[in-house]
CSV table of C-alpha atoms in Angstrom, one decimal:
chain,number,residue,atom,x,y,z
A,1,MET,CA,-19.1,-1.2,-57.3
A,2,ALA,CA,-17.0,1.9,-56.7
A,3,ASP,CA,-18.6,4.5,-54.4
A,4,ALA,CA,-17.2,8.0,-54.2
A,5,TYR,CA,-18.8,8.7,-50.8
A,6,MET,CA,-17.4,5.5,-49.2
A,7,ASP,CA,-14.0,6.2,-50.7
A,8,LEU,CA,-14.1,9.8,-49.3
A,9,VAL,CA,-15.0,8.9,-45.7
A,10,GLY,CA,-13.0,5.7,-45.6
A,11,SER,CA,-9.6,7.3,-44.9
A,12,GLY,CA,-7.6,10.5,-44.4
A,13,PHE,CA,-9.2,13.9,-44.0
A,14,GLY,CA,-12.6,12.7,-45.3
A,15,LYS,CA,-12.8,10.2,-42.4
A,16,VAL,CA,-12.0,12.8,-39.8
A,17,LEU,CA,-14.5,15.3,-41.4
A,18,ALA,CA,-17.2,12.7,-41.5
A,19,LYS,CA,-16.7,11.9,-37.8
A,20,GLN,CA,-16.9,15.6,-36.9
A,21,LEU,CA,-20.0,16.2,-38.9
A,22,GLY,CA,-21.7,13.0,-37.7
A,23,LEU,CA,-22.0,11.6,-41.2
A,24,PRO,CA,-22.3,7.8,-41.7
A,25,GLN,CA,-19.0,6.0,-42.1
A,26,PRO,CA,-19.9,2.7,-43.7
A,27,PRO,CA,-17.5,-0.2,-42.7
A,28,THR,CA,-15.9,-2.4,-45.3
A,29,LEU,CA,-17.9,-5.6,-45.2
A,30,ARG,CA,-16.2,-9.0,-45.0
A,31,ARG,CA,-17.2,-10.7,-48.2
A,32,TYR,CA,-16.2,-14.2,-49.4
A,33,VAL,CA,-12.7,-14.6,-50.7
A,34,GLU,CA,-11.6,-18.1,-51.7
A,35,GLY,CA,-9.0,-19.5,-49.4
A,36,GLU,CA,-9.7,-17.1,-46.5
A,37,PRO,CA,-10.7,-18.6,-43.1
A,38,ILE,CA,-14.4,-19.0,-42.4
A,39,ALA,CA,-14.1,-16.8,-39.3
A,40,PRO,CA,-11.6,-13.9,-38.8
A,41,GLY,CA,-10.6,-15.0,-35.3
A,42,PRO,CA,-11.3,-17.5,-32.5
A,43,VAL,CA,-14.9,-18.7,-32.0
A,44,LEU,CA,-16.6,-18.1,-28.6
A,45,LEU,CA,-19.2,-20.9,-28.0
A,46,LEU,CA,-21.6,-20.0,-25.3
A,47,GLY,CA,-24.1,-22.5,-23.8
A,48,ALA,CA,-24.2,-26.0,-22.6
A,49,GLY,CA,-25.8,-29.3,-23.5
A,50,ASP,CA,-25.4,-31.9,-26.2
A,51,THR,CA,-25.8,-29.5,-29.1
A,52,ALA,CA,-23.1,-27.2,-27.8
A,53,GLN,CA,-20.7,-30.0,-27.4
A,54,GLN,CA,-21.5,-31.4,-30.8
A,55,LEU,CA,-20.9,-28.0,-32.4
A,56,ALA,CA,-17.6,-27.6,-30.5
A,57,ASP,CA,-16.4,-30.9,-32.0
A,58,VAL,CA,-17.5,-29.9,-35.5
A,59,LEU,CA,-15.9,-26.5,-35.3
A,60,LEU,CA,-12.6,-28.0,-34.1
A,61,GLY,CA,-12.9,-30.4,-37.1
A,62,TRP,CA,-13.1,-27.3,-39.3
A,63,GLY,CA,-9.8,-26.1,-37.9
A,64,LEU,CA,-11.3,-23.3,-35.9
A,65,ASP,CA,-10.0,-22.1,-32.5
A,66,VAL,CA,-13.0,-22.7,-30.2
A,67,ARG,CA,-13.2,-21.1,-26.8
A,68,ARG,CA,-16.0,-21.9,-24.3
A,69,HIS,CA,-15.5,-18.9,-22.1
A,70,PHE,CA,-14.8,-15.2,-22.7
A,71,THR,CA,-11.2,-14.1,-22.2
A,72,ASP,CA,-10.0,-10.5,-22.1
A,73,GLY,CA,-7.7,-9.4,-24.9
A,74,VAL,CA,-9.1,-11.8,-27.5
A,75,ARG,CA,-10.5,-10.5,-30.8
A,76,PHE,CA,-13.3,-13.0,-31.4
A,77,GLY,CA,-14.2,-13.8,-35.0
A,78,ALA,CA,-17.5,-15.2,-34.1
A,79,VAL,CA,-19.8,-15.9,-31.1
A,80,LEU,CA,-22.2,-18.8,-31.1
A,81,LEU,CA,-25.0,-18.7,-28.5
A,82,VAL,CA,-26.4,-22.2,-28.2
A,83,ALA,CA,-29.8,-21.9,-26.5
A,84,ASP,CA,-31.8,-24.8,-27.9
A,85,SER,CA,-32.3,-26.3,-24.4
A,86,PHE,CA,-33.4,-23.1,-22.6
A,87,GLU,CA,-36.8,-23.4,-20.9
A,88,ALA,CA,-37.1,-20.2,-18.9
A,89,PRO,CA,-36.1,-16.5,-19.4
A,90,SER,CA,-33.7,-16.7,-16.4
A,91,GLU,CA,-31.4,-19.1,-18.3
A,92,LEU,CA,-30.7,-16.4,-20.9
A,93,SER,CA,-29.2,-13.9,-18.4
A,94,ALA,CA,-25.7,-15.3,-18.0
A,95,PRO,CA,-24.9,-16.1,-21.7
A,96,ALA,CA,-26.4,-12.8,-22.8
A,97,LEU,CA,-24.2,-10.8,-20.5
A,98,GLU,CA,-21.2,-12.8,-21.5
A,99,LEU,CA,-22.1,-12.1,-25.1
A,100,GLY,CA,-22.2,-8.4,-24.2
A,101,ARG,CA,-18.6,-8.6,-23.0
A,102,ALA,CA,-17.5,-10.3,-26.2
A,103,VAL,CA,-19.2,-7.7,-28.4
A,104,LYS,CA,-16.7,-5.2,-27.1
A,105,SER,CA,-13.8,-7.2,-28.6
A,106,LEU,CA,-15.1,-8.6,-31.8
A,107,ALA,CA,-12.9,-8.6,-34.9
A,108,ARG,CA,-14.0,-6.6,-37.9
A,109,GLY,CA,-16.5,-8.6,-39.9
A,110,ALA,CA,-17.2,-10.9,-37.0
A,111,ARG,CA,-20.4,-13.0,-36.7
A,112,VAL,CA,-22.8,-13.5,-33.9
A,113,ILE,CA,-25.1,-16.5,-34.4
A,114,SER,CA,-27.8,-17.9,-32.1
A,115,LEU,CA,-29.0,-21.5,-32.2
A,116,SER,CA,-32.3,-22.0,-30.6
A,117,LYS,CA,-35.8,-23.4,-30.9
A,118,GLN,CA,-38.7,-21.4,-32.5
A,119,ALA,CA,-41.5,-20.6,-30.2
A,120,ALA,CA,-44.7,-22.6,-30.9
A,121,SER,CA,-48.3,-22.4,-29.7
A,122,GLN,CA,-48.0,-25.6,-27.7
A,123,ASP,CA,-45.0,-24.4,-25.7
A,124,ALA,CA,-45.4,-23.6,-22.0
A,125,PRO,CA,-45.5,-19.8,-21.5
A,126,ALA,CA,-42.0,-19.7,-20.0
A,127,VAL,CA,-40.5,-21.7,-22.9
A,128,ALA,CA,-42.2,-19.5,-25.5
A,129,ALA,CA,-41.0,-16.4,-23.6
A,130,VAL,CA,-37.3,-17.4,-23.7
A,131,ARG,CA,-37.5,-18.5,-27.3
A,132,ARG,CA,-39.1,-15.3,-28.5
A,133,GLY,CA,-36.7,-13.4,-26.2
A,134,ILE,CA,-33.7,-14.8,-28.1
A,135,GLU,CA,-35.1,-13.4,-31.3
A,136,GLY,CA,-35.4,-9.9,-29.8
A,137,LEU,CA,-31.9,-10.2,-28.3
A,138,VAL,CA,-30.3,-11.2,-31.6
A,139,ARG,CA,-32.1,-8.5,-33.7
A,140,SER,CA,-31.2,-5.8,-31.2
A,141,VAL,CA,-27.5,-7.0,-31.0
A,142,ALA,CA,-27.3,-6.7,-34.7
A,143,ARG,CA,-28.1,-3.0,-34.5
A,144,GLU,CA,-25.4,-2.5,-31.9
A,145,LEU,CA,-22.6,-4.2,-33.7
A,146,ARG,CA,-19.9,-2.2,-35.6
A,147,GLY,CA,-17.0,-2.9,-38.0
A,148,GLY,CA,-19.2,-4.8,-40.4
A,149,ALA,CA,-20.1,-7.5,-37.9
A,150,THR,CA,-23.6,-9.1,-38.2
A,151,ALA,CA,-25.9,-11.1,-36.0
A,152,ASN,CA,-28.3,-13.8,-37.2
A,153,GLY,CA,-30.0,-16.9,-35.8
A,154,LEU,CA,-30.9,-20.5,-36.6
A,155,PHE,CA,-34.0,-22.3,-35.4
A,156,LEU,CA,-33.5,-26.0,-34.9
A,157,GLY,CA,-36.4,-28.2,-35.8
A,158,ASP,CA,-37.4,-31.4,-34.1
A,159,GLY,CA,-34.6,-34.0,-34.3
A,160,VAL,CA,-32.0,-31.5,-35.5
A,161,ASP,CA,-28.8,-31.6,-33.4
A,162,GLY,CA,-25.3,-30.2,-33.8
A,163,PHE,CA,-24.3,-32.9,-36.3
A,164,ASN,CA,-27.2,-32.1,-38.7
A,165,ALA,CA,-25.7,-31.5,-42.2
A,166,SER,CA,-28.3,-28.8,-43.2
A,167,LEU,CA,-27.8,-27.0,-39.9
A,168,LEU,CA,-24.0,-27.0,-40.4
A,169,GLY,CA,-24.4,-25.8,-44.0
A,170,ALA,CA,-26.5,-22.9,-42.8
A,171,LEU,CA,-24.0,-22.2,-40.0
A,172,ARG,CA,-21.1,-22.1,-42.5
A,173,PHE,CA,-23.1,-19.6,-44.6
A,174,PHE,CA,-23.8,-17.3,-41.7
A,175,LEU,CA,-20.1,-17.6,-40.5
A,176,SER,CA,-18.6,-16.9,-43.9
A,177,GLY,CA,-18.2,-13.7,-45.9
A,178,LYS,CA,-21.1,-15.0,-48.1
A,179,SER,CA,-23.6,-13.6,-45.6
A,180,ALA,CA,-22.0,-10.1,-45.5
A,181,TYR,CA,-25.3,-8.2,-46.0
A,182,VAL,CA,-27.6,-10.7,-44.1
A,183,ASP,CA,-28.2,-9.2,-40.7
A,184,GLY,CA,-30.8,-9.7,-37.9
A,185,GLN,CA,-32.3,-12.7,-39.8
A,186,PHE,CA,-33.4,-16.2,-38.8
A,187,LEU,CA,-33.6,-19.4,-40.8
A,188,SER,CA,-35.4,-22.6,-39.6
A,189,VAL,CA,-33.6,-25.9,-40.3
A,190,SER,CA,-35.5,-29.2,-40.3
A,191,THR,CA,-34.5,-32.8,-40.8
A,192,THR,CA,-34.6,-34.1,-44.4
A,193,ASP,CA,-34.4,-37.3,-46.2
A,194,SER,CA,-32.7,-35.6,-49.2
A,195,GLU,CA,-29.0,-36.1,-49.9
A,196,VAL,CA,-26.8,-33.5,-48.1
A,197,PRO,CA,-23.1,-33.2,-48.1
A,198,ASP,CA,-21.0,-34.2,-45.1
A,199,VAL,CA,-20.0,-30.9,-43.6
A,200,ARG,CA,-18.5,-32.2,-40.3
A,201,THR,CA,-14.8,-32.4,-41.2
A,202,ALA,CA,-12.2,-29.9,-42.3
A,203,GLN,CA,-12.1,-31.7,-45.7
A,204,TYR,CA,-15.5,-30.2,-46.5
A,205,ASP,CA,-15.1,-26.8,-48.1
A,206,GLY,CA,-18.4,-24.9,-48.6
A,207,ALA,CA,-16.8,-23.1,-51.6
A,208,ALA,CA,-15.6,-26.3,-53.3
A,209,SER,CA,-18.1,-26.5,-56.1
A,210,PRO,CA,-21.2,-27.3,-54.1
A,211,LEU,CA,-23.3,-27.1,-57.3
A,212,ALA,CA,-21.1,-29.3,-59.4
A,213,GLY,CA,-23.1,-31.3,-61.9
A,214,LYS,CA,-26.2,-29.1,-61.5
A,215,VAL,CA,-27.9,-27.3,-64.3
A,216,ALA,CA,-29.3,-23.9,-63.3
A,217,VAL,CA,-31.6,-21.5,-65.1
A,218,VAL,CA,-31.6,-17.8,-64.1
A,219,THR,CA,-34.3,-15.5,-65.5
A,220,GLY,CA,-33.6,-11.7,-66.0
A,221,ALA,CA,-29.9,-12.5,-66.2
A,222,ALA,CA,-28.7,-10.0,-68.8
A,223,ARG,CA,-27.4,-7.6,-66.2
A,224,GLY,CA,-27.6,-6.5,-62.6
A,225,ILE,CA,-28.6,-8.9,-59.9
A,226,GLY,CA,-29.5,-11.6,-62.4
A,227,ALA,CA,-26.1,-11.6,-64.0
A,228,ALA,CA,-24.4,-11.6,-60.6
A,229,ILE,CA,-26.5,-14.7,-59.6
A,230,ALA,CA,-25.5,-16.4,-62.8
A,231,ARG,CA,-21.8,-15.7,-62.1
A,232,VAL,CA,-21.9,-17.0,-58.5
A,233,LEU,CA,-23.8,-20.2,-59.6
A,234,LYS,CA,-21.1,-20.8,-62.2
A,235,ARG,CA,-18.4,-20.1,-59.6
A,236,ASP,CA,-20.0,-22.7,-57.4
A,237,GLY,CA,-19.9,-25.3,-60.1
A,238,ALA,CA,-23.2,-25.1,-61.9
A,239,THR,CA,-23.8,-25.1,-65.7
A,240,VAL,CA,-25.9,-22.0,-66.2
A,241,VAL,CA,-28.7,-21.1,-68.7
A,242,VAL,CA,-29.3,-17.4,-68.7
A,243,VAL,CA,-32.8,-16.1,-69.8
A,244,ASP,CA,-34.0,-12.7,-70.7
A,245,VAL,CA,-36.2,-10.8,-73.2
A,246,PRO,CA,-35.1,-10.6,-76.8
A,247,ALA,CA,-34.4,-6.9,-76.5
A,248,ALA,CA,-31.6,-7.8,-74.0
A,249,GLY,CA,-30.1,-10.4,-76.4
A,250,ASP,CA,-26.7,-8.8,-76.9
A,251,ALA,CA,-26.0,-8.4,-73.1
A,252,LEU,CA,-27.5,-11.9,-72.5
A,253,THR,CA,-25.1,-13.5,-75.0
A,254,LYS,CA,-22.1,-11.8,-73.4
A,255,VAL,CA,-23.1,-13.2,-70.0
A,256,ALA,CA,-23.6,-16.7,-71.4
A,257,ASN,CA,-20.2,-16.6,-73.2
A,258,GLU,CA,-18.4,-15.4,-70.1
A,259,LEU,CA,-19.8,-18.3,-68.1
A,260,GLY,CA,-19.6,-21.0,-70.8
A,261,GLY,CA,-23.3,-21.5,-70.6
A,262,THR,CA,-26.2,-20.9,-73.0
A,263,ALA,CA,-28.5,-18.0,-73.6
A,264,LEU,CA,-32.3,-18.3,-74.0
A,265,GLN,CA,-34.1,-15.2,-75.3
A,266,LEU,CA,-37.6,-15.6,-74.0
A,267,ASP,CA,-40.5,-13.5,-72.8
A,268,ILE,CA,-41.4,-15.3,-69.5
A,269,THR,CA,-45.0,-14.1,-69.7
A,270,ARG,CA,-45.6,-16.5,-72.6
A,271,ALA,CA,-48.0,-19.2,-71.7
A,272,ASP,CA,-45.4,-21.9,-72.6
A,273,ALA,CA,-42.4,-20.3,-71.0
A,274,GLY,CA,-41.9,-23.0,-68.5
A,275,GLN,CA,-41.9,-25.7,-71.2
A,276,VAL,CA,-39.5,-23.8,-73.4
A,277,ILE,CA,-37.1,-23.5,-70.5
A,278,LEU,CA,-37.5,-27.2,-69.7
A,279,ASP,CA,-36.8,-28.2,-73.3
A,280,HIS,CA,-33.8,-26.0,-73.6
A,281,ALA,CA,-32.2,-27.1,-70.3
A,282,ARG,CA,-32.8,-30.8,-71.0
A,283,GLY,CA,-31.9,-30.6,-74.7
A,284,ARG,CA,-28.7,-28.7,-74.3
A,285,HIS,CA,-27.5,-29.8,-70.9
A,286,GLY,CA,-29.4,-33.0,-70.0
A,287,SER,CA,-31.3,-31.9,-66.9
A,288,LEU,CA,-32.8,-29.0,-64.9
A,289,ASP,CA,-31.8,-28.9,-61.2
A,290,ILE,CA,-32.1,-25.3,-60.2
A,291,VAL,CA,-34.4,-22.4,-61.2
A,292,VAL,CA,-33.9,-18.9,-60.1
A,293,HIS,CA,-36.9,-16.6,-60.7
A,294,ASN,CA,-35.1,-13.2,-60.8
A,295,ALA,CA,-36.9,-11.4,-63.7
A,296,GLY,CA,-39.0,-8.6,-62.5
A,297,ILE,CA,-40.2,-5.1,-63.4
A,298,THR,CA,-41.4,-1.9,-61.6
A,299,ARG,CA,-44.1,0.5,-62.8
A,300,ASP,CA,-44.3,2.8,-59.8
A,301,LYS,CA,-47.2,5.2,-59.2
A,302,LEU,CA,-49.3,6.1,-56.2
A,303,LEU,CA,-52.3,3.9,-56.1
A,304,ALA,CA,-54.6,6.9,-56.7
A,305,ASN,CA,-52.8,7.5,-60.0
A,306,MET,CA,-52.3,3.8,-61.0
A,307,ASP,CA,-53.7,2.7,-64.3
A,308,GLN,CA,-54.6,-0.9,-65.3
A,309,ALA,CA,-51.7,-1.3,-67.7
A,310,LYS,CA,-49.1,-0.5,-65.0
A,311,TRP,CA,-50.8,-2.7,-62.4
A,312,ASP,CA,-51.3,-5.7,-64.8
A,313,SER,CA,-47.8,-5.6,-66.3
A,314,VAL,CA,-46.1,-5.9,-62.9
A,315,ILE,CA,-48.4,-8.7,-61.7
A,316,ALA,CA,-47.9,-10.5,-65.0
A,317,VAL,CA,-44.1,-10.5,-65.0
A,318,ASN,CA,-43.4,-10.7,-61.3
A,319,LEU,CA,-46.0,-13.2,-60.2
A,320,GLU,CA,-48.2,-14.8,-62.8
A,321,SER,CA,-45.3,-15.9,-65.0
A,322,GLN,CA,-43.8,-17.7,-62.0
A,323,LEU,CA,-47.0,-19.5,-61.2
A,324,ARG,CA,-47.3,-20.8,-64.8
A,325,MET,CA,-43.6,-21.8,-65.0
A,326,ASN,CA,-43.8,-23.6,-61.6
A,327,GLU,CA,-46.8,-25.6,-62.9
A,328,ALA,CA,-44.7,-26.8,-65.8
A,329,PHE,CA,-41.8,-27.7,-63.6
A,330,LEU,CA,-44.0,-29.6,-61.2
A,331,ALA,CA,-45.7,-31.5,-64.0
A,332,ALA,CA,-42.3,-32.6,-65.3
A,333,ASP,CA,-41.6,-34.3,-62.0
A,334,LEU,CA,-38.0,-33.1,-61.7
A,335,PRO,CA,-36.4,-35.0,-58.8
A,336,GLY,CA,-34.5,-32.7,-56.4
A,337,LEU,CA,-35.5,-29.5,-58.1
A,338,ARG,CA,-34.7,-26.4,-56.0
A,339,ILE,CA,-36.3,-23.1,-56.9
A,340,VAL,CA,-35.2,-19.8,-55.5
A,341,THR,CA,-37.3,-16.7,-56.2
A,342,LEU,CA,-36.6,-13.0,-55.7
A,343,ALA,CA,-39.0,-11.3,-53.3
A,344,SER,CA,-38.4,-7.9,-51.8
A,345,THR,CA,-38.5,-6.0,-48.6
A,346,SER,CA,-41.2,-3.9,-50.3
A,347,GLY,CA,-43.4,-7.0,-50.2
A,348,ILE,CA,-42.8,-7.3,-46.4
A,349,ALA,CA,-43.1,-3.7,-45.2
A,350,GLY,CA,-44.7,-2.0,-48.2
A,351,ASN,CA,-43.4,1.0,-50.0
A,352,ARG,CA,-45.0,4.3,-51.0
A,353,GLY,CA,-45.8,4.3,-54.7
A,354,GLN,CA,-45.2,0.6,-55.1
A,355,THR,CA,-48.6,-1.0,-54.4
A,356,ASN,CA,-48.4,-3.1,-57.5
A,357,TYR,CA,-44.8,-4.1,-57.0
A,358,ALA,CA,-45.3,-4.8,-53.2
A,359,ALA,CA,-48.4,-6.9,-54.0
A,360,SER,CA,-46.5,-9.0,-56.6
A,361,LYS,CA,-43.5,-9.6,-54.2
A,362,ALA,CA,-45.7,-10.4,-51.2
A,363,GLY,CA,-47.5,-12.8,-53.6
A,364,VAL,CA,-44.2,-14.4,-54.4
A,365,MET,CA,-43.7,-15.2,-50.8
A,366,GLY,CA,-47.1,-16.8,-50.7
A,367,VAL,CA,-46.2,-18.9,-53.7
A,368,VAL,CA,-43.0,-20.1,-51.9
A,369,ALA,CA,-45.0,-21.2,-48.8
A,370,SER,CA,-47.6,-23.0,-50.9
A,371,THR,CA,-45.3,-24.7,-53.4
A,372,SER,CA,-42.4,-25.8,-51.2
A,373,PRO,CA,-44.1,-28.9,-49.7
A,374,ALA,CA,-44.7,-30.4,-53.2
A,375,LEU,CA,-41.0,-29.9,-54.1
A,376,GLU,CA,-39.8,-31.1,-50.7
A,377,ALA,CA,-41.8,-34.3,-51.2
A,378,ARG,CA,-39.6,-34.9,-54.4
A,379,GLY,CA,-36.3,-34.2,-52.6
A,380,GLY,CA,-36.2,-30.5,-53.6
A,381,GLY,CA,-37.5,-27.3,-52.2
A,382,MET,CA,-38.3,-23.6,-52.7
A,383,ASN,CA,-37.3,-20.5,-50.9
A,384,ALA,CA,-37.2,-16.8,-51.5
A,385,VAL,CA,-34.6,-14.1,-51.1
A,386,ALA,CA,-35.9,-10.6,-50.3
A,387,PRO,CA,-33.3,-7.9,-51.2
A,388,GLY,CA,-33.4,-4.5,-49.5
A,389,PHE,CA,-31.4,-1.5,-50.8
A,390,ILE,CA,-29.0,-3.0,-53.3
A,391,GLU,CA,-26.5,-0.7,-54.9
A,392,THR,CA,-26.7,-1.2,-58.7
A,393,GLU,CA,-26.0,0.9,-61.7
A,394,MET,CA,-29.4,2.6,-61.2
A,395,THR,CA,-28.8,3.6,-57.6
A,396,ALA,CA,-25.3,4.8,-58.4
A,397,LYS,CA,-26.9,7.6,-60.4
A,398,ILE,CA,-28.5,9.0,-57.2
A,399,PRO,CA,-26.5,12.0,-56.1
A,400,VAL,CA,-23.8,11.2,-53.5
A,401,ALA,CA,-25.3,13.5,-50.9
A,402,THR,CA,-28.7,11.9,-51.3
A,403,ARG,CA,-27.3,8.4,-50.8
A,404,ALA,CA,-25.3,9.6,-47.8
A,405,VAL,CA,-28.5,10.8,-46.1
A,406,GLY,CA,-30.3,7.6,-47.0
A,407,ARG,CA,-27.6,5.6,-45.3
A,408,LEU,CA,-28.4,7.4,-42.0
A,409,LEU,CA,-31.7,5.4,-42.1
A,410,LEU,CA,-29.8,2.1,-42.4
A,411,PRO,CA,-28.7,0.2,-39.3
A,412,SER,CA,-25.2,-0.6,-38.3
A,413,LEU,CA,-23.9,-1.5,-41.7
A,414,MET,CA,-24.7,2.0,-43.0
A,415,GLN,CA,-24.6,1.1,-46.7
A,416,GLY,CA,-26.6,-0.7,-49.4
A,417,GLY,CA,-25.8,-4.2,-50.4
A,418,LEU,CA,-24.3,-5.4,-53.7
A,419,PRO,CA,-25.8,-7.7,-56.3
A,420,LEU,CA,-23.1,-10.2,-55.1
A,421,ASP,CA,-24.7,-10.3,-51.7
A,422,VAL,CA,-28.0,-11.4,-53.2
A,423,ALA,CA,-26.3,-13.9,-55.4
A,424,GLU,CA,-24.5,-15.5,-52.5
A,425,ALA,CA,-27.8,-16.1,-50.6
A,426,VAL,CA,-29.4,-17.5,-53.8
A,427,SER,CA,-26.5,-19.9,-54.4
A,428,PHE,CA,-26.6,-21.1,-50.8
A,429,LEU,CA,-30.4,-21.8,-50.9
A,430,ALA,CA,-30.0,-23.6,-54.2
A,431,SER,CA,-27.3,-25.9,-52.8
A,432,PRO,CA,-27.7,-29.4,-51.3
A,433,ALA,CA,-26.5,-27.9,-48.0
A,434,ALA,CA,-29.8,-26.1,-47.7
A,435,ASN,CA,-32.0,-29.1,-48.2
A,436,GLY,CA,-33.3,-28.7,-44.6
A,437,ILE,CA,-34.4,-25.2,-45.3
A,438,ASN,CA,-37.7,-24.9,-47.2
A,439,GLY,CA,-40.6,-22.5,-47.7
A,440,GLN,CA,-38.8,-19.6,-46.2
A,441,THR,CA,-37.9,-16.0,-47.1
A,442,LEU,CA,-34.4,-14.8,-46.3
A,443,ARG,CA,-33.9,-11.0,-46.2
A,444,VAL,CA,-30.7,-9.7,-47.7
A,445,CYS,CA,-31.1,-6.1,-46.5
A,446,GLY,CA,-28.6,-5.2,-43.8
A,447,GLN,CA,-31.5,-5.3,-41.3
A,448,SER,CA,-33.3,-2.5,-43.2
A,449,LEU,CA,-36.7,-2.6,-44.8
A,450,ILE,CA,-35.8,0.1,-47.3
A,451,GLY,CA,-35.5,-0.8,-50.9
A,452,ALA,CA,-37.0,-2.7,-53.8
């Protein structure tokens, strides 16, 4: 989406003026482009042990230039901190300081990624300390990076090593331009009995139709984030069914025609909405493999001024409809079904004037945690994506100066995300490469808790 402010401060006199006035100068983010390298320069791999060596072998197999020690004059495209074997805070000192040296010479759009264990109640105090310490390190580094670089982390579950397919799928996502607006976030990866692609060789291409043969349903798909999700799912090989209310029928049909899919005009608050979606997907396309719960509404008011109609309508659309549809999908016993639902940073941190919306989106995350085990037992799973400030047609109407001030509140990326950024995260979580990721909420917010 074109942005007058970013165009103004991105070059020439506007860039000089913005620097003099201390105005935010948002970097151009490195987003996915087919055929471009997964990292924009050599990869520095810090750490020792079996996992580090396994990852080095895999990265070399991907055709990447892997370095095991910092070298002056190199513009690193990524830094991997492998710390899954750390058992005391003192072990973090040397690699952290070496990471600090590398941060000064990162390429634009570089990635910093930690691989560690998540702290647990049964850990010895020193072990728990270093594991939590890594989280603080990564989230703080993310706020120090510039040039569109990001920092994220992966938690390795029991039995997960450097050859684990789901771990490598998540690593590719974080390394690539598909994670452009994911910053300061962690995903946990576990072992899985489900089928996952072999991602260990250069022949594996994370963009080469990972959803081929899948039938995906996206609700609220007539425009905005929903339409972007539908487009990315189609790009990644899925056959797409787009769903929206009858009032959005014309726009919905255009999206369906563009993608070679089918349109289903449906009010998802209907008691039988889940069965209607099932019947359409099976009848027209033979199966239902992916469901994206994107449809949602806002009816903002301070709680003191909230009426029952505004409260109930938001809960009905954003939360209760999903509960009923999920019941229908579980009753149908769909093998390998993956569900991705849209939460919000408002549901994590709250937002003034959005008590109903925040309650609904926090509720969605509760649904994910509760429903995911049943889907995992059938070879599938459920996760959520929580967008922050995403720049849509609606936010583009905010005055340029107001948006510029708002960006001062954002961390190092200094800009809102795009619907595409949300769509990339959804498509990854819907893919077989994410089979070891279940019951989690991934924020797509540029490490900010601002937005809806």
